[in-house]
mmCIF file of C-alpha atoms and ligand atoms in Angstrom:
data_model
loop_
_atom_site.group_PDB
_atom_site.id
_atom_site.type_symbol
_atom_site.label_atom_id
_atom_site.label_comp_id
_atom_site.label_asym_id
_atom_site.label_seq_id
_atom_site.Cartn_x
_atom_site.Cartn_y
_atom_site.Cartn_z
ATOM 1 C CA MET A 1 122.171 112.997 97.154
ATOM 2 C CA THR A 2 118.448 112.468 96.863
ATOM 3 C CA PHE A 3 116.017 113.645 94.192
ATOM 4 C CA SER A 4 112.475 114.604 95.128
ATOM 5 C CA ILE A 5 109.750 114.018 92.588
ATOM 6 C CA SER A 6 105.978 114.163 92.688
ATOM 7 C CA LEU A 7 103.932 111.684 90.710
ATOM 8 C CA THR A 8 100.204 111.118 90.525
ATOM 9 C CA ILE A 9 99.837 107.365 90.481
ATOM 10 C CA ASN A 10 96.407 105.949 89.799
ATOM 11 C CA GLY A 11 94.909 109.217 91.029
ATOM 12 C CA ASP A 12 96.979 109.500 94.245
ATOM 13 C CA VAL A 13 99.630 112.193 94.515
ATOM 14 C CA ARG A 14 102.853 110.658 95.835
ATOM 15 C CA GLN A 15 105.943 112.536 96.993
ATOM 16 C CA ILE A 16 108.905 110.319 96.277
ATOM 17 C CA GLU A 17 112.542 110.557 97.317
ATOM 18 C CA LEU A 18 114.910 108.813 94.947
ATOM 19 C CA ASP A 19 118.414 108.041 96.191
ATOM 20 C CA ASP A 20 119.541 107.012 92.716
ATOM 21 C CA PRO A 21 118.678 108.882 89.488
ATOM 22 C CA ARG A 22 118.976 105.643 87.493
ATOM 23 C CA VAL A 23 115.829 104.094 89.010
ATOM 24 C CA THR A 24 113.360 103.257 86.265
ATOM 25 C CA LEU A 25 109.657 103.884 86.586
ATOM 26 C CA LEU A 26 109.160 100.121 86.489
ATOM 27 C CA ASP A 27 111.468 99.470 89.459
ATOM 28 C CA LEU A 28 109.942 102.382 91.330
ATOM 29 C CA LEU A 29 106.468 100.938 90.855
ATOM 30 C CA ARG A 30 107.346 97.319 91.652
ATOM 31 C CA GLU A 31 110.083 97.552 94.231
ATOM 32 C CA ARG A 32 109.413 100.749 96.069
ATOM 33 C CA LEU A 33 105.656 101.313 95.776
ATOM 34 C CA ASP A 34 104.620 97.654 95.789
ATOM 35 C CA LEU A 35 102.625 97.978 92.575
ATOM 36 C CA THR A 36 103.662 94.563 91.292
ATOM 37 C CA GLY A 37 100.778 94.195 88.854
ATOM 38 C CA THR A 38 103.047 95.931 86.298
ATOM 39 C CA LYS A 39 105.328 93.121 85.112
ATOM 40 C CA LYS A 40 109.021 92.994 84.277
ATOM 41 C CA GLY A 41 109.735 90.770 81.290
ATOM 42 C CA CYS A 42 112.841 91.772 79.317
ATOM 43 C CA ASP A 43 113.710 95.039 81.183
ATOM 44 C CA ARG A 44 115.005 96.427 77.873
ATOM 45 C CA GLY A 45 112.014 97.699 75.932
ATOM 46 C CA GLN A 46 111.323 94.620 73.847
ATOM 47 C CA CYS A 47 108.297 92.848 75.382
ATOM 48 C CA GLY A 48 105.727 95.441 76.528
ATOM 49 C CA ALA A 49 105.022 93.591 79.793
ATOM 50 C CA CYS A 50 105.765 96.792 81.728
ATOM 51 C CA THR A 51 103.420 99.046 79.771
ATOM 52 C CA VAL A 52 101.787 101.869 81.728
ATOM 53 C CA LEU A 53 100.183 105.137 80.706
ATOM 54 C CA VAL A 54 102.128 108.345 81.434
ATOM 55 C CA ASP A 55 100.043 111.442 80.870
ATOM 56 C CA GLY A 56 97.750 109.215 78.840
ATOM 57 C CA ARG A 57 100.427 107.818 76.547
ATOM 58 C CA ARG A 58 101.610 104.217 76.432
ATOM 59 C CA ILE A 59 105.188 103.735 77.462
ATOM 60 C CA ASN A 60 107.518 100.898 78.437
ATOM 61 C CA SER A 61 108.143 101.786 82.056
ATOM 62 C CA CYS A 62 111.459 99.843 82.041
ATOM 63 C CA LEU A 63 112.884 102.471 79.679
ATOM 64 C CA ALA A 64 111.731 105.558 81.590
ATOM 65 C CA LEU A 65 113.794 107.104 84.331
ATOM 66 C CA ALA A 66 111.512 108.010 87.259
ATOM 67 C CA VAL A 67 113.434 111.181 87.942
ATOM 68 C CA SER A 68 112.520 112.505 84.478
ATOM 69 C CA LEU A 69 108.800 112.153 85.154
ATOM 70 C CA ASP A 70 108.406 114.734 87.924
ATOM 71 C CA GLY A 71 104.827 116.017 87.857
ATOM 72 C CA ALA A 72 103.516 113.286 85.570
ATOM 73 C CA SER A 73 100.351 111.260 85.938
ATOM 74 C CA VAL A 74 100.885 107.503 85.804
ATOM 75 C CA GLU A 75 98.168 104.892 85.296
ATOM 76 C CA THR A 76 98.985 101.261 86.004
ATOM 77 C CA ILE A 77 96.970 98.059 85.870
ATOM 78 C CA ALA A 78 96.343 98.453 89.640
ATOM 79 C CA GLY A 79 94.246 101.518 88.934
ATOM 80 C CA VAL A 80 92.137 99.989 86.181
ATOM 81 C CA GLY A 81 88.491 99.154 86.961
ATOM 82 C CA GLY A 82 86.517 100.313 89.975
ATOM 83 C CA GLU A 83 85.368 98.926 93.290
ATOM 84 C CA GLY A 84 84.553 95.305 92.486
ATOM 85 C CA ALA A 85 84.041 96.192 88.828
ATOM 86 C CA LEU A 86 86.186 95.306 85.834
ATOM 87 C CA HIS A 87 87.136 97.789 83.139
ATOM 88 C CA PRO A 88 85.453 97.000 79.749
ATOM 89 C CA VAL A 89 88.893 96.049 78.368
ATOM 90 C CA GLN A 90 89.425 93.562 81.197
ATOM 91 C CA GLU A 91 85.938 92.116 80.602
ATOM 92 C CA ALA A 92 86.686 91.733 76.898
ATOM 93 C CA PHE A 93 89.989 89.956 77.597
ATOM 94 C CA ILE A 94 88.086 87.418 79.694
ATOM 95 C CA ALA A 95 85.285 87.037 77.153
ATOM 96 C CA HIS A 96 87.724 86.382 74.289
ATOM 97 C CA ASP A 97 90.404 84.371 76.077
ATOM 98 C CA GLY A 98 92.937 87.122 75.541
ATOM 99 C CA PHE A 99 95.450 85.375 77.819
ATOM 100 C CA GLN A 100 96.751 82.005 78.957
ATOM 101 C CA CYS A 101 99.417 82.310 81.678
ATOM 102 C CA GLY A 102 98.540 85.982 82.166
ATOM 103 C CA PHE A 103 102.084 87.324 82.517
ATOM 104 C CA CYS A 104 101.845 89.726 79.605
ATOM 105 C CA THR A 105 98.198 90.640 80.327
ATOM 106 C CA PRO A 106 98.678 93.763 82.486
ATOM 107 C CA GLY A 107 100.839 95.273 79.731
ATOM 108 C CA GLN A 108 98.427 94.143 77.015
ATOM 109 C CA ILE A 109 95.497 95.715 78.848
ATOM 110 C CA MET A 110 97.265 99.026 79.484
ATOM 111 C CA SER A 111 98.367 99.122 75.868
ATOM 112 C CA ALA A 112 94.792 98.372 74.698
ATOM 113 C CA ILE A 113 93.363 101.121 76.933
ATOM 114 C CA GLY A 114 95.902 103.555 75.532
ATOM 115 C CA LEU A 115 95.222 102.496 71.978
ATOM 116 C CA ILE A 116 91.481 102.929 72.371
ATOM 117 C CA ARG A 117 91.925 106.328 73.996
ATOM 118 C CA GLU A 118 94.169 107.361 71.130
ATOM 119 C CA GLY A 119 91.153 106.722 68.923
ATOM 120 C CA GLN A 120 93.217 104.409 66.757
ATOM 121 C CA ALA A 121 91.741 100.984 67.505
ATOM 122 C CA GLY A 122 89.075 101.178 64.776
ATOM 123 C CA SER A 123 87.504 97.979 63.516
ATOM 124 C CA ASP A 124 90.318 96.506 61.398
ATOM 125 C CA PRO A 125 91.963 93.435 63.054
ATOM 126 C CA GLU A 126 95.165 93.881 61.065
ATOM 127 C CA ARG A 127 95.536 97.434 62.257
ATOM 128 C CA VAL A 128 94.917 96.424 65.888
ATOM 129 C CA ARG A 129 97.520 93.674 65.572
ATOM 130 C CA GLU A 130 100.043 96.151 64.248
ATOM 131 C CA LEU A 131 99.297 98.776 66.909
ATOM 132 C CA MET A 132 99.523 96.152 69.677
ATOM 133 C CA SER A 133 102.693 94.668 68.241
ATOM 134 C CA GLY A 134 104.858 96.116 70.986
ATOM 135 C CA ASN A 135 103.259 93.681 73.440
ATOM 136 C CA ILE A 136 104.687 90.206 73.093
ATOM 137 C CA CYS A 137 102.781 87.135 74.366
ATOM 138 C CA ARG A 138 104.799 83.967 74.923
ATOM 139 C CA CYS A 139 101.543 82.005 74.965
ATOM 140 C CA ALA A 140 100.596 83.434 71.563
ATOM 141 C CA ALA A 141 97.119 84.541 72.674
ATOM 142 C CA TYR A 142 97.162 87.129 69.934
ATOM 143 C CA ALA A 143 93.880 86.178 68.282
ATOM 144 C CA GLY A 144 92.020 86.609 71.583
ATOM 145 C CA VAL A 145 93.832 89.857 72.351
ATOM 146 C CA THR A 146 92.854 91.316 68.975
ATOM 147 C CA GLN A 147 89.202 90.290 69.379
ATOM 148 C CA ALA A 148 89.163 91.732 72.914
ATOM 149 C CA VAL A 149 90.529 95.085 71.768
ATOM 150 C CA LEU A 150 87.989 95.261 68.951
ATOM 151 C CA GLU A 151 85.097 94.416 71.258
ATOM 152 C CA ALA A 152 86.254 96.800 74.007
ATOM 153 C CA GLN A 153 86.687 99.559 71.454
ATOM 154 C CA LYS A 154 83.110 98.975 70.250
ATOM 155 C CA ALA A 155 81.708 98.856 73.817
ATOM 156 C CA LEU A 156 83.524 102.026 74.862
ATOM 157 C CA SER A 157 82.483 103.975 71.794
ATOM 158 C CA THR A 158 78.844 102.893 72.363
ATOM 159 C CA GLU A 159 79.120 103.948 76.024
ATOM 160 C CA GLY A 160 80.571 107.242 74.891
ATOM 161 C CA ARG A 161 77.641 107.831 72.570
ATOM 162 C CA ALA A 162 75.138 106.827 75.325
ATOM 163 C CA ALA A 163 76.730 109.258 77.774
ATOM 164 C CA ALA A 164 76.845 112.098 75.275
HETATM 165 FE FE1 FES B 201 109.767 96.660 79.655
HETATM 166 FE FE2 FES B 201 109.968 94.266 78.513
HETATM 167 S S1 FES B 201 109.983 94.776 80.617
HETATM 168 S S2 FES B 201 109.531 96.175 77.558
HETATM 169 FE FE1 FES B 202 101.212 84.061 78.704
HETATM 170 FE FE2 FES B 202 100.798 86.275 77.240
HETATM 171 S S1 FES B 202 99.291 85.022 78.252
HETATM 172 S S2 FES B 202 102.662 85.513 77.965
#
């Protein structure tokens, strides 16, 4: 038995046939759609390496069954930034050394983008640390991550005001 679902992934509508209803969104992205920028760390909802945005909300894609997301819009790290241009969050991670080995970074960046869009990043480092606490970094680049989120939040709110 196969299950047909439609997902918009990084702006592209994809018709997908699933031969197993137990396939997670993470495995669908990595193993079937070749979107390997989204990382698999623990595969059990504990590390945040697999964070993507589904209909604008941050989720651990290792915990979401693809079949349950029919019609959803999914944003992954592969869709962040434009032609030859980095997203302001990516720029801020570079400017503030928000990574070392980089394994957790796609999840950190997607989580940061979600957090800023939620309008919750603010300017308090403690609050940012708490709201990013679902994203674990084995290299302990937390100080840089927090600074990057704060700077990106500032840059994006300034851009928003300029565009208004
Ligand atoms: Fe999904 Fe760790 S791989 S939370
Ligand atoms: Fe290495 Fe975070 S940069 S795990």
